[in-house]
């Protein structure tokens, strides 16, 4: 099967070890029949045989040897079992380690669309629970299967050498057991797939709750969230019970069949002993080994359960493994060019799954120009700028940077030429210094301070308990929205890229601070094309040009003065922001 092939590929480097483990399993289990054989010899020679009493005195040496042999083989088997388990563990742990790194890289390398479609909780489940299930299966379940099968076969072969008829009598039980097990396996498989899905939902709910706990608290929705969680929890637990209960439906049959082995052995075996067909020692060998036949049959259900879980998990992992992002960043180590910073949109349209959000957009930005983008919420501003670093690809037309379609540029180089402060600010759990220098860890400290100054962040940073060494982000001190935005802005400036994209980066700062930032942006000491998404006329007024988006269309384009003159959307916004509320507003541009 495809998934197993995948496993085999990933065992590379550990294959020899794994095969050794499998071989040791087979050898170790085969040795299980030696002690019953020795037992048989002892019984026949020294206990029930015709010359038993005589042998006991004359052949004492043989008896001692046989007894020592029994002990020796037991010790040998224990040693082997230890070695075997070690090999399984090491091979599977090594594989797990390799696969985990690979999967992590794989997830990192996915494009934005992937993250739009995959829940964090689900990805976490794959990286932890599923991976561990696969490892556990490699180490334990496969071991159990191999050992059960080997013991079973070894016992059957041994039994045949003693008495074929008796063995056949015992084996009549095998077909019904297999049929019951097969029906059970078919029934339980979808349940484990379902169970796996519910676990991932449970994890997703937990993860959302933890990361979204501020919202939960703000709306005092703890009870609702607890209910939601309880609901998922109940579902998960019910699915678990259901799967376990199915097993109970089949268990009595399997157990009865397993017990029947003993009954048949007693009746048929006893009869054969009385008839003298087999010796008492041979009968005792059957007795001592009957578990080797009945146990695998008894455990077949548990093994099937585990195999189903194994495949449910394995297929989820293989899914990540083979997920191909549409937009691939190859991180080629070529010499990276510095762009001039020219940007052209040529009849660009763009759609998400939900439908087209940008329609036929064309405009050009010359190197060094500052362009402001304005438009009501949901008009497509973020979607538009996301096309430049290729977070998404256009669905029609083309986006060109320095005259080349971005799809033809080397992605690492393209992104390496863009500094971006996204609309949702994310800071890492790191020092402020580390966050600002995220794009360039070599950044000297004076420069960190310099960019923080430009972003009007220096003052509040120095007031923090440990200044630039204060830890922020998830586990760190709290920052205001405007403070976070300014650190994000410093981070975007610090990489000194020829293209700078600011998505609503000053929306949460006061007008005075914004004034300061405007001034810094005008006076950057490196050549830079700026695209600034903003809602305030005070931000846009000084741009070289202003683009107005409405419902995914470019409806106005021009300088502040030009746009005021045409008395369209921009004019309305300008009037609103300058004269305050209470003015009569026309329907145009108001949503
Ligand atoms: N959209 C979507 N899937 C996403 C992101 C957005 O379907 N992953 C939709 C929602 C909007 C449209 O695309 O209808 C445009 O979204 P934008 O984020 O581009 O809108 P803006 O940036 O203009 O809005 P805002 O000012 O609120 O940031
Ligand atoms: Mg936006």
Coordinates of C-alpha atoms and ligand atoms in Angstrom, one line a residue:
X1 CA 0.0 0.0 0.0
X2 CA 1.0 3.6 -0.7
X3 CA 1.2 4.6 2.9
X4 CA 3.4 1.7 3.8
X5 CA 5.7 2.5 0.9
X6 CA 6.0 6.0 2.4
X7 CA 6.9 4.5 5.8
X8 CA 9.6 2.4 4.2
X9 CA 11.0 5.4 2.4
X10 CA 11.3 7.3 5.7
X11 CA 13.0 4.5 7.4
X12 CA 16.0 5.2 5.3
X13 CA 19.1 5.1 7.4
X14 CA 17.3 2.9 9.9
X15 CA 16.2 0.2 7.6
X16 CA 18.9 -2.2 8.6
X17 CA 18.1 -1.7 12.3
X18 CA 14.4 -2.2 11.7
X19 CA 14.9 -5.3 9.7
X20 CA 17.2 -6.6 12.4
X21 CA 14.4 -6.0 14.8
X22 CA 12.0 -7.9 12.7
X23 CA 14.4 -10.8 12.3
X24 CA 15.1 -10.8 16.1
X25 CA 11.3 -10.9 16.6
X26 CA 10.9 -13.9 14.4
X27 CA 13.9 -15.7 16.0
X28 CA 12.9 -14.9 19.5
X29 CA 9.3 -16.1 19.0
X30 CA 10.4 -19.3 17.3
X31 CA 12.5 -20.1 20.3
X32 CA 9.3 -20.2 22.3
X33 CA 8.7 -23.8 21.2
X34 CA 12.0 -25.0 22.5
X35 CA 10.9 -25.2 26.2
X36 CA 7.7 -27.1 25.5
X37 CA 9.9 -29.5 23.5
X38 CA 12.3 -30.0 26.3
X39 CA 9.3 -30.4 28.6
X40 CA 8.0 -33.1 26.4
X41 CA 11.3 -34.9 26.5
X42 CA 11.4 -34.7 30.3
X43 CA 7.9 -35.9 30.7
X44 CA 8.3 -38.8 28.3
X45 CA 11.7 -39.9 29.6
X46 CA 11.5 -39.3 33.3
X47 CA 7.9 -39.1 34.4
X48 CA 5.5 -41.2 32.3
X49 CA 7.7 -43.2 30.0
X50 CA 8.0 -47.0 30.5
X51 CA 11.5 -46.7 31.9
X52 CA 10.9 -43.6 33.8
X53 CA 12.1 -44.8 37.2
X54 CA 15.2 -46.4 35.7
X55 CA 16.0 -43.4 33.6
X56 CA 15.6 -41.2 36.6
X57 CA 18.5 -42.9 38.3
X58 CA 20.7 -43.8 35.3
X59 CA 20.3 -40.7 33.1
X60 CA 20.5 -38.1 35.8
X61 CA 23.0 -36.2 33.6
X62 CA 20.5 -35.9 30.8
X63 CA 17.8 -34.6 33.1
X64 CA 20.1 -32.0 34.6
X65 CA 21.1 -30.9 31.1
X66 CA 17.5 -30.6 29.9
X67 CA 16.6 -28.6 33.0
X68 CA 19.6 -26.3 32.5
X69 CA 18.6 -26.0 28.8
X70 CA 15.2 -24.8 29.8
X71 CA 16.7 -22.2 32.1
X72 CA 19.3 -21.2 29.5
X73 CA 16.7 -20.7 26.8
X74 CA 14.5 -18.7 29.0
X75 CA 17.4 -16.4 29.7
X76 CA 18.4 -16.2 26.1
X77 CA 14.8 -15.3 25.2
X78 CA 14.7 -12.6 27.7
X79 CA 18.0 -11.2 26.4
X80 CA 16.7 -11.3 22.9
X81 CA 13.5 -9.6 23.8
X82 CA 15.5 -6.8 25.4
X83 CA 17.6 -6.4 22.2
X84 CA 14.6 -6.6 20.0
X85 CA 12.7 -3.9 21.8
X86 CA 15.8 -1.7 21.7
X87 CA 16.1 -2.0 18.0
X88 CA 12.4 -1.3 17.4
X89 CA 12.5 1.7 19.7
X90 CA 15.6 3.2 18.2
X91 CA 14.5 2.7 14.6
X92 CA 11.1 4.1 15.2
X93 CA 12.3 7.0 17.3
X94 CA 14.9 7.9 14.7
X95 CA 12.3 7.8 12.0
X96 CA 9.9 9.9 14.1
X97 CA 12.6 12.5 14.6
X98 CA 13.3 12.7 10.9
X99 CA 9.7 12.8 9.8
X100 CA 8.8 15.5 12.4
X101 CA 11.5 17.8 11.1
X102 CA 10.4 17.2 7.6
X103 CA 6.7 17.8 8.4
X104 CA 7.6 21.0 10.3
X105 CA 9.5 22.3 7.3
X106 CA 6.6 21.2 5.0
X107 CA 4.1 23.1 7.1
X108 CA 6.4 26.2 7.2
X109 CA 6.7 26.0 3.4
X110 CA 2.9 26.1 2.8
X111 CA 1.3 29.1 1.2
X112 CA -1.3 31.3 2.8
X113 CA -4.1 29.4 1.1
X114 CA -3.1 26.3 3.0
X115 CA -3.4 28.2 6.3
X116 CA -6.8 29.6 5.2
X117 CA -8.0 26.0 4.9
X118 CA -6.3 24.1 7.7
X119 CA -7.1 24.5 11.4
X120 CA -4.2 25.0 13.7
X121 CA -5.6 22.4 16.1
X122 CA -5.7 19.9 13.3
X123 CA -2.1 20.6 12.3
X124 CA -1.1 20.2 15.9
X125 CA -2.9 16.9 16.2
X126 CA -1.0 15.7 13.2
X127 CA 2.4 16.8 14.5
X128 CA 1.9 15.2 17.9
X129 CA -0.8 12.5 18.3
X130 CA -0.8 11.1 14.8
X131 CA 3.0 11.0 14.6
X132 CA 3.2 9.3 17.9
X133 CA 0.5 6.8 16.9
X134 CA 2.6 5.9 13.9
X135 CA 5.7 5.5 15.9
X136 CA 3.9 3.4 18.5
X137 CA 2.6 1.2 15.7
X138 CA 6.0 0.7 14.2
X139 CA 7.5 -0.2 17.5
X140 CA 4.7 -2.2 19.2
X141 CA 1.9 -3.2 17.0
X142 CA 4.0 -4.5 14.1
X143 CA 6.2 -6.3 16.7
X144 CA 3.1 -7.9 18.3
X145 CA 1.8 -8.9 14.9
X146 CA 5.1 -10.4 13.7
X147 CA 5.6 -12.3 17.0
X148 CA 2.0 -13.6 17.1
X149 CA 2.2 -14.8 13.6
X150 CA 5.6 -16.4 14.1
X151 CA 4.6 -18.2 17.3
X152 CA 1.4 -19.3 15.7
X153 CA 3.1 -20.8 12.7
X154 CA 5.9 -22.3 14.8
X155 CA 3.4 -24.0 17.0
X156 CA 1.4 -25.3 14.1
X157 CA 4.5 -26.7 12.4
X158 CA 5.6 -28.3 15.7
X159 CA 2.1 -29.7 16.3
X160 CA 2.1 -31.2 12.8
X161 CA 5.3 -33.0 13.5
X162 CA 3.7 -34.5 16.6
X163 CA 0.3 -35.4 15.2
X164 CA -1.3 -34.0 12.1
X165 CA -4.9 -35.1 12.9
X166 CA -5.0 -33.5 16.3
X167 CA -3.6 -30.3 14.8
X168 CA -6.2 -30.2 12.1
X169 CA -8.9 -30.7 14.7
X170 CA -7.6 -27.7 16.5
X171 CA -7.3 -25.6 13.3
X172 CA -11.0 -26.1 12.4
X173 CA -11.5 -23.2 14.7
X174 CA -9.4 -20.8 12.7
X175 CA -11.8 -20.0 9.8
X176 CA -14.7 -18.9 12.0
X177 CA -12.4 -16.8 14.1
X178 CA -11.0 -15.1 11.0
X179 CA -14.5 -14.4 9.6
X180 CA -15.6 -12.8 12.9
X181 CA -12.4 -10.7 13.0
X182 CA -12.9 -9.6 9.4
X183 CA -16.5 -8.5 10.0
X184 CA -15.3 -6.6 13.1
X185 CA -12.4 -4.9 11.2
X186 CA -14.8 -3.7 8.5
X187 CA -17.2 -2.3 11.0
X188 CA -14.6 -0.6 13.2
X189 CA -12.5 1.1 10.5
X190 CA -14.8 4.1 9.8
X191 CA -15.2 4.5 13.6
X192 CA -11.5 5.1 14.0
X193 CA -11.4 7.6 11.2
X194 CA -14.3 9.4 12.9
X195 CA -12.5 9.2 16.2
X196 CA -9.4 10.8 14.8
X197 CA -11.5 13.6 13.3
X198 CA -13.2 14.3 16.6
X199 CA -9.9 14.4 18.4
X200 CA -8.7 17.0 16.0
X201 CA -11.9 19.0 16.6
X202 CA -11.3 18.8 20.3
X203 CA -7.8 20.1 19.8
X204 CA -9.0 22.9 17.5
X205 CA -11.5 24.1 20.1
X206 CA -9.0 24.0 22.8
X207 CA -6.4 25.9 20.8
X208 CA -9.0 28.6 19.7
X209 CA -10.1 29.0 23.3
X210 CA -6.7 29.5 24.6
X211 CA -5.5 31.9 22.0
X212 CA -8.9 33.7 21.9
X213 CA -9.4 33.9 25.7
X214 CA -9.5 37.7 25.7
X215 CA -12.5 37.7 23.4
X216 CA -14.2 35.1 25.4
X217 CA -13.6 37.0 28.6
X218 CA -14.6 40.3 27.1
X219 CA -18.0 38.9 26.1
X220 CA -18.3 36.9 29.3
X221 CA -18.8 33.8 27.1
X222 CA -16.9 31.4 29.3
X223 CA -20.0 29.3 29.9
X224 CA -20.8 29.1 26.3
X225 CA -17.2 28.1 25.5
X226 CA -17.2 25.5 28.2
X227 CA -20.4 24.2 26.8
X228 CA -18.9 24.1 23.4
X229 CA -15.8 22.3 24.7
X230 CA -17.9 19.9 26.7
X231 CA -19.9 19.2 23.6
X232 CA -16.7 18.3 21.7
X233 CA -15.4 16.4 24.6
X234 CA -18.6 14.3 24.9
X235 CA -18.5 13.6 21.2
X236 CA -15.0 12.4 21.4
X237 CA -15.6 10.3 24.4
X238 CA -18.8 8.8 22.9
X239 CA -16.9 8.0 19.7
X240 CA -14.3 6.3 21.8
X241 CA -16.9 4.3 23.7
X242 CA -18.7 3.4 20.6
X243 CA -15.6 1.9 19.1
X244 CA -14.8 0.1 22.3
X245 CA -18.4 -1.3 22.5
X246 CA -18.3 -2.7 19.0
X247 CA -15.4 -4.7 20.2
X248 CA -17.5 -6.0 23.0
X249 CA -20.1 -7.2 20.5
X250 CA -17.5 -9.5 18.9
X251 CA -15.5 -10.3 22.0
X252 CA -17.7 -13.1 23.3
X253 CA -17.5 -15.0 20.0
X254 CA -13.7 -14.6 19.8
X255 CA -13.3 -15.6 23.4
X256 CA -15.5 -18.6 23.1
X257 CA -13.6 -19.8 20.1
X258 CA -10.3 -19.2 21.9
X259 CA -11.6 -21.3 24.8
X260 CA -12.7 -23.9 22.5
X261 CA -9.1 -24.7 21.6
X262 CA -8.6 -26.0 25.1
X263 CA -11.8 -28.0 25.0
X264 CA -10.9 -29.6 21.7
X265 CA -7.4 -30.3 23.0
X266 CA -8.8 -32.0 26.2
X267 CA -11.3 -34.1 24.3
X268 CA -9.3 -35.1 21.2
X269 CA -5.9 -35.0 22.8
X270 CA -7.1 -37.0 25.8
X271 CA -8.6 -39.6 23.6
X272 CA -5.5 -39.8 21.5
X273 CA -3.3 -40.3 24.7
X274 CA -5.6 -43.1 25.9
X275 CA -5.4 -44.7 22.5
X276 CA -1.6 -44.5 22.6
X277 CA -1.5 -42.4 19.4
X278 CA 0.5 -39.7 21.2
X279 CA 2.6 -39.9 24.4
X280 CA 1.7 -38.0 27.5
X281 CA 4.8 -35.8 26.9
X282 CA 3.5 -34.9 23.5
X283 CA 0.1 -34.1 25.0
X284 CA 1.9 -31.8 27.5
X285 CA 3.7 -30.1 24.7
X286 CA 0.3 -29.3 23.1
X287 CA -1.0 -28.1 26.4
X288 CA 2.1 -25.9 27.0
X289 CA 1.8 -24.3 23.5
X290 CA -1.9 -24.1 23.0
X291 CA -1.8 -20.4 24.0
X292 CA 0.4 -19.8 21.1
X293 CA -2.5 -20.6 18.9
X294 CA -5.4 -19.3 21.0
X295 CA -3.8 -16.0 22.1
X296 CA -3.3 -14.5 18.6
X297 CA -6.9 -15.5 17.9
X298 CA -8.1 -13.8 21.1
X299 CA -6.0 -10.7 20.4
X300 CA -6.9 -10.4 16.8
X301 CA -9.5 -7.8 17.7
X302 CA -7.2 -5.6 19.6
X303 CA -4.6 -5.9 16.8
X304 CA -7.2 -4.9 14.3
X305 CA -8.2 -1.9 16.4
X306 CA -4.7 -0.7 16.5
X307 CA -4.1 -1.3 12.8
X308 CA -7.1 0.9 12.0
X309 CA -5.9 3.7 14.2
X310 CA -2.5 3.3 12.7
X311 CA -3.8 3.8 9.2
X312 CA -6.2 6.6 10.2
X313 CA -3.2 8.5 11.6
X314 CA -0.8 7.5 8.9
X315 CA -3.0 8.8 6.1
X316 CA -3.2 12.1 7.9
X317 CA 0.5 12.5 8.1
X318 CA 1.1 11.4 4.5
X319 CA -1.4 14.1 3.6
X320 CA 0.8 16.8 5.0
X321 CA 3.9 15.1 3.6
X322 CA 2.6 15.3 0.0
X323 CA 0.7 18.6 0.2
X324 CA 2.2 20.7 -2.5
X325 CA 2.0 24.5 -2.1
X326 CA 1.1 26.4 -5.2
X327 CA 3.5 29.1 -4.3
X328 CA 6.9 27.6 -3.4
X329 CA 9.8 29.3 -1.9
X330 CA 12.9 27.4 -2.7
X331 CA 15.4 29.4 -0.6
X332 CA 18.0 29.2 -3.3
X333 CA 21.3 30.5 -2.2
X334 CA 21.9 32.7 -5.2
X335 CA 23.1 36.2 -5.0
X336 CA 20.1 38.3 -4.3
X337 CA 19.5 41.5 -6.3
X338 CA 18.2 44.7 -4.9
X339 CA 15.2 45.8 -6.8
X340 CA 14.5 49.3 -8.0
X341 CA 11.0 49.1 -6.6
X342 CA 8.8 49.6 -9.6
X343 CA 5.3 48.0 -9.3
X344 CA 2.7 47.5 -11.9
X345 CA -0.7 46.0 -11.7
X346 CA -1.9 44.9 -15.1
X347 CA -5.6 44.1 -15.3
X348 CA -5.4 42.1 -12.1
X349 CA -8.2 40.1 -10.8
X350 CA -8.1 37.9 -7.8
X351 CA -10.4 35.5 -6.0
X352 CA -10.5 33.5 -2.8
X353 CA -12.7 30.4 -2.6
X354 CA -15.6 32.7 -1.8
X355 CA -15.5 34.6 -5.1
X356 CA -13.7 37.4 -6.9
X357 CA -12.6 40.2 -4.6
X358 CA -10.5 42.3 -7.0
X359 CA -11.7 43.1 -10.5
X360 CA -9.5 44.3 -13.4
X361 CA -7.1 46.5 -11.4
X362 CA -4.4 48.4 -13.3
X363 CA -2.0 51.0 -11.9
X364 CA 1.7 51.7 -11.9
X365 CA 4.1 52.9 -9.1
X366 CA 7.5 54.3 -10.0
X367 CA 10.5 53.6 -7.8
X368 CA 10.5 55.9 -4.8
X369 CA 6.9 56.9 -5.1
X370 CA 4.6 56.9 -2.1
X371 CA 1.1 55.5 -2.9
X372 CA -1.7 55.6 -0.4
X373 CA -4.6 53.1 -0.7
X374 CA -7.9 53.9 0.8
X375 CA -11.3 52.3 0.7
X376 CA -14.1 51.1 2.9
X377 CA -13.6 47.9 4.9
X378 CA -13.7 44.8 2.8
X379 CA -12.9 46.7 -0.4
X380 CA -9.9 44.5 -1.0
X381 CA -6.9 46.7 0.1
X382 CA -5.2 43.9 2.0
X383 CA -5.9 41.4 -0.7
X384 CA -4.3 43.8 -3.2
X385 CA -1.1 44.3 -1.4
X386 CA -0.8 40.6 -0.6
X387 CA -0.3 40.0 -4.3
X388 CA 3.0 41.8 -4.4
X389 CA 5.0 39.5 -2.1
X390 CA 3.0 36.6 -3.6
X391 CA 1.2 35.6 -0.5
X392 CA -1.4 34.7 -3.1
X393 CA -1.4 34.5 -6.8
X394 CA -3.6 36.5 -9.2
X395 CA -6.4 34.8 -10.9
X396 CA -6.2 37.1 -13.9
X397 CA -3.8 39.7 -15.3
X398 CA -0.4 40.1 -13.7
X399 CA 1.5 41.9 -11.0
X400 CA 5.0 43.1 -12.1
X401 CA 7.8 44.2 -9.9
X402 CA 10.6 45.9 -11.8
X403 CA 8.8 45.0 -14.9
X404 CA 8.9 41.2 -14.3
X405 CA 5.8 39.2 -13.5
X406 CA 6.2 38.2 -9.8
X407 CA 5.5 34.6 -10.7
X408 CA 8.7 34.6 -12.7
X409 CA 10.8 36.1 -9.9
X410 CA 12.7 34.0 -7.4
X411 CA 10.4 34.1 -4.4
X412 CA 13.1 34.5 -1.8
X413 CA 14.6 37.4 -3.6
X414 CA 11.1 39.0 -4.2
X415 CA 10.2 38.8 -0.5
X416 CA 13.7 39.8 0.4
X417 CA 13.0 43.1 -1.3
X418 CA 9.8 43.9 0.5
X419 CA 9.4 45.2 4.0
X420 CA 5.9 44.7 5.3
X421 CA 3.9 45.5 8.3
X422 CA 0.7 43.4 8.2
X423 CA -2.7 44.5 9.4
X424 CA -2.8 41.9 12.1
X425 CA 0.3 42.6 14.1
X426 CA 2.0 39.6 15.4
X427 CA 5.0 39.9 17.7
X428 CA 7.0 36.9 18.8
X429 CA 7.6 36.0 22.4
X430 CA 11.0 37.6 22.4
X431 CA 12.7 40.9 23.5
X432 CA 11.6 44.1 21.8
X433 CA 15.1 44.2 20.3
X434 CA 14.7 40.7 18.9
X435 CA 11.4 41.6 17.4
X436 CA 12.6 44.7 15.7
X437 CA 15.7 42.9 14.4
X438 CA 13.6 39.8 13.3
X439 CA 14.4 40.3 9.6
X440 CA 18.0 41.0 10.2
X441 CA 19.4 39.4 13.4
X442 CA 22.8 41.0 12.8
X443 CA 21.3 44.5 13.1
X444 CA 23.6 46.6 15.4
X445 CA 21.9 48.0 18.5
X446 CA 22.2 51.7 17.4
X447 CA 20.3 50.8 14.3
X448 CA 17.5 49.1 16.3
X449 CA 17.2 52.2 18.3
X450 CA 17.3 54.3 15.2
X451 CA 14.4 52.5 13.6
X452 CA 12.4 52.5 16.8
X453 CA 12.9 56.3 16.8
X454 CA 11.7 56.6 13.3
X455 CA 8.6 54.6 14.2
X456 CA 8.0 56.7 17.2
X457 CA 8.5 53.7 19.4
X458 CA 11.8 54.6 21.2
X459 CA 10.2 56.7 23.9
X460 CA 7.7 54.2 25.2
X461 CA 10.3 51.4 24.9
X462 CA 12.8 53.2 27.1
X463 CA 10.1 53.6 29.7
X464 CA 9.5 49.9 29.8
X465 CA 11.0 48.0 32.8
X466 CA 13.9 46.5 30.8
X467 CA 13.9 48.8 27.8
X468 CA 14.8 47.0 24.6
X469 CA 15.3 43.8 26.5
X470 CA 11.7 43.6 27.7
X471 CA 10.1 40.4 26.6
X472 CA 6.9 41.0 24.6
X473 CA 4.5 38.8 22.7
X474 CA 2.4 36.0 24.1
X475 CA 4.2 35.4 27.3
X476 CA 5.6 38.9 27.8
X477 CA 4.4 42.2 29.0
X478 CA 1.3 43.7 27.6
X479 CA 1.5 46.4 24.9
X480 CA -1.2 48.7 23.5
X481 CA -2.4 48.2 20.0
X482 CA -0.6 51.4 18.9
X483 CA 2.6 50.3 20.6
X484 CA 2.5 46.9 18.8
X485 CA 1.9 48.7 15.5
X486 CA 4.9 50.8 16.1
X487 CA 7.2 47.9 16.9
X488 CA 5.9 46.2 13.8
X489 CA 6.7 49.3 11.8
X490 CA 10.2 49.4 13.2
X491 CA 10.6 45.8 12.2
X492 CA 9.4 46.5 8.6
X493 CA 11.7 49.6 8.4
X494 CA 14.8 47.8 9.9
X495 CA 15.2 45.5 6.9
X496 CA 15.6 48.6 4.6
X497 CA 13.9 47.1 1.6
X498 CA 13.2 48.9 -1.6
X499 CA 9.5 48.3 -1.3
X500 CA 7.7 49.0 1.9
X501 CA 4.1 48.0 2.5
X502 CA 2.2 49.3 5.5
X503 CA -1.3 47.9 6.0
X504 CA -3.2 50.2 8.3
X505 CA -0.1 50.5 10.4
X506 CA -0.9 53.8 12.0
X507 CA -4.6 53.2 12.6
X508 CA -4.2 52.9 16.4
X509 CA -1.8 55.8 17.0
X510 CA -2.7 59.3 17.8
X511 CA -2.5 62.1 15.3
X512 CA 0.7 63.6 16.7
X513 CA 2.5 60.3 16.7
X514 CA 1.3 59.7 13.2
X515 CA 2.7 63.0 12.1
X516 CA 6.1 62.0 13.4
X517 CA 5.9 58.7 11.6
X518 CA 4.9 60.5 8.3
X519 CA 7.9 62.6 8.6
X520 CA 10.2 59.6 9.2
X521 CA 8.8 57.8 6.2
X522 CA 9.4 60.9 4.0
X523 CA 13.0 61.0 5.2
X524 CA 14.1 57.4 5.1
X525 CA 17.8 57.2 4.2
X526 CA 17.3 54.4 1.7
X527 CA 15.4 54.4 -1.6
X528 CA 12.0 53.0 -1.1
X529 CA 8.7 52.7 -2.8
X530 CA 5.9 52.9 -0.3
X531 CA 2.4 51.5 -0.4
X532 CA 0.5 52.7 2.6
X533 CA -3.0 51.6 3.4
X534 CA -4.7 54.1 5.5
X535 CA -8.1 55.4 6.5
X536 CA -7.1 58.9 7.5
X537 CA -6.9 61.8 5.1
X538 CA -4.0 63.1 7.2
X539 CA -2.0 60.1 6.2
X540 CA -2.9 60.0 2.6
X541 CA -2.8 63.7 1.9
X542 CA 0.9 63.9 1.3
X543 CA 1.2 60.7 -0.8
X544 CA 2.3 61.1 -4.5
X545 CA -0.9 59.4 -5.5
X546 CA -4.0 58.0 -3.8
X547 CA -5.8 54.9 -5.0
X548 CA -9.4 54.4 -3.9
X549 CA -10.8 50.9 -3.9
X550 CA -14.5 50.1 -3.7
X551 CA -15.9 46.7 -3.9
X552 CA -12.7 45.4 -5.4
X553 CA -12.5 48.0 -8.1
X554 CA -10.2 50.9 -8.5
X555 CA -12.6 53.8 -8.6
X556 CA -10.4 56.8 -8.2
X557 CA -6.7 57.6 -8.7
X558 CA -4.8 60.8 -8.3
X559 CA -3.2 63.3 -6.0
X560 CA -5.0 64.7 -3.0
X561 CA -5.9 67.9 -4.9
X562 CA -7.0 66.0 -8.0
X563 CA -9.3 63.7 -6.0
X564 CA -10.8 66.5 -4.0
X565 CA -11.6 68.2 -7.3
X566 CA -13.6 65.3 -8.7
X567 CA -15.7 65.3 -5.6
X568 CA -16.1 61.5 -5.3
X569 CA -15.4 59.1 -2.5
X570 CA -12.2 60.7 -1.4
X571 CA -13.9 64.1 -1.2
X572 CA -16.6 62.6 1.0
X573 CA -14.1 61.1 3.3
X574 CA -12.2 64.3 3.5
X575 CA -15.3 66.3 4.3
X576 CA -16.4 63.8 7.0
X577 CA -13.0 63.7 8.7
X578 CA -12.6 67.5 8.6
X579 CA -16.0 68.7 9.6
X580 CA -17.0 65.9 11.9
X581 CA -20.3 64.2 12.0
X582 CA -23.6 65.9 11.3
X583 CA -22.9 66.6 7.6
X584 CA -25.3 65.4 5.0
X585 CA -23.7 62.4 3.3
X586 CA -24.5 61.2 -0.1
X587 CA -25.1 57.6 -0.8
X588 CA -21.9 57.3 -2.8
X589 CA -19.1 55.4 -1.1
X590 CA -21.2 54.9 2.1
X591 CA -21.8 51.3 3.1
Ligands
LIG1 N1 -11.6 37.6 2.0 C1 -11.7 36.3 1.9 N2 -10.7 35.4 2.3 C2 -9.6 35.9 3.0 C3 -9.5 37.3 3.1 C4 -10.5 38.1 2.7 O1 -12.7 35.8 1.3 N3 -8.7 35.1 3.4 C5 -12.6 38.5 1.5 C6 -13.3 39.4 2.5 C7 -13.6 40.7 1.8 C8 -12.6 40.7 0.7 O2 -12.0 39.4 0.6 O3 -14.9 40.6 1.3 C9 -11.6 41.8 0.8 O4 -10.9 41.6 2.0 P1 -9.6 42.5 2.4 O5 -9.0 41.9 3.6 O6 -8.7 42.6 1.2 O7 -10.3 43.9 2.7 P2 -9.7 45.2 3.2 O8 -8.3 45.0 3.6 O9 -10.0 46.3 2.2 O10 -10.5 45.5 4.5 P3 -10.1 46.1 5.9 O11 -10.1 47.6 5.7 O12 -11.2 45.7 6.8 O13 -8.8 45.6 6.3
LIG2 MG1 -7.3 44.9 5.3

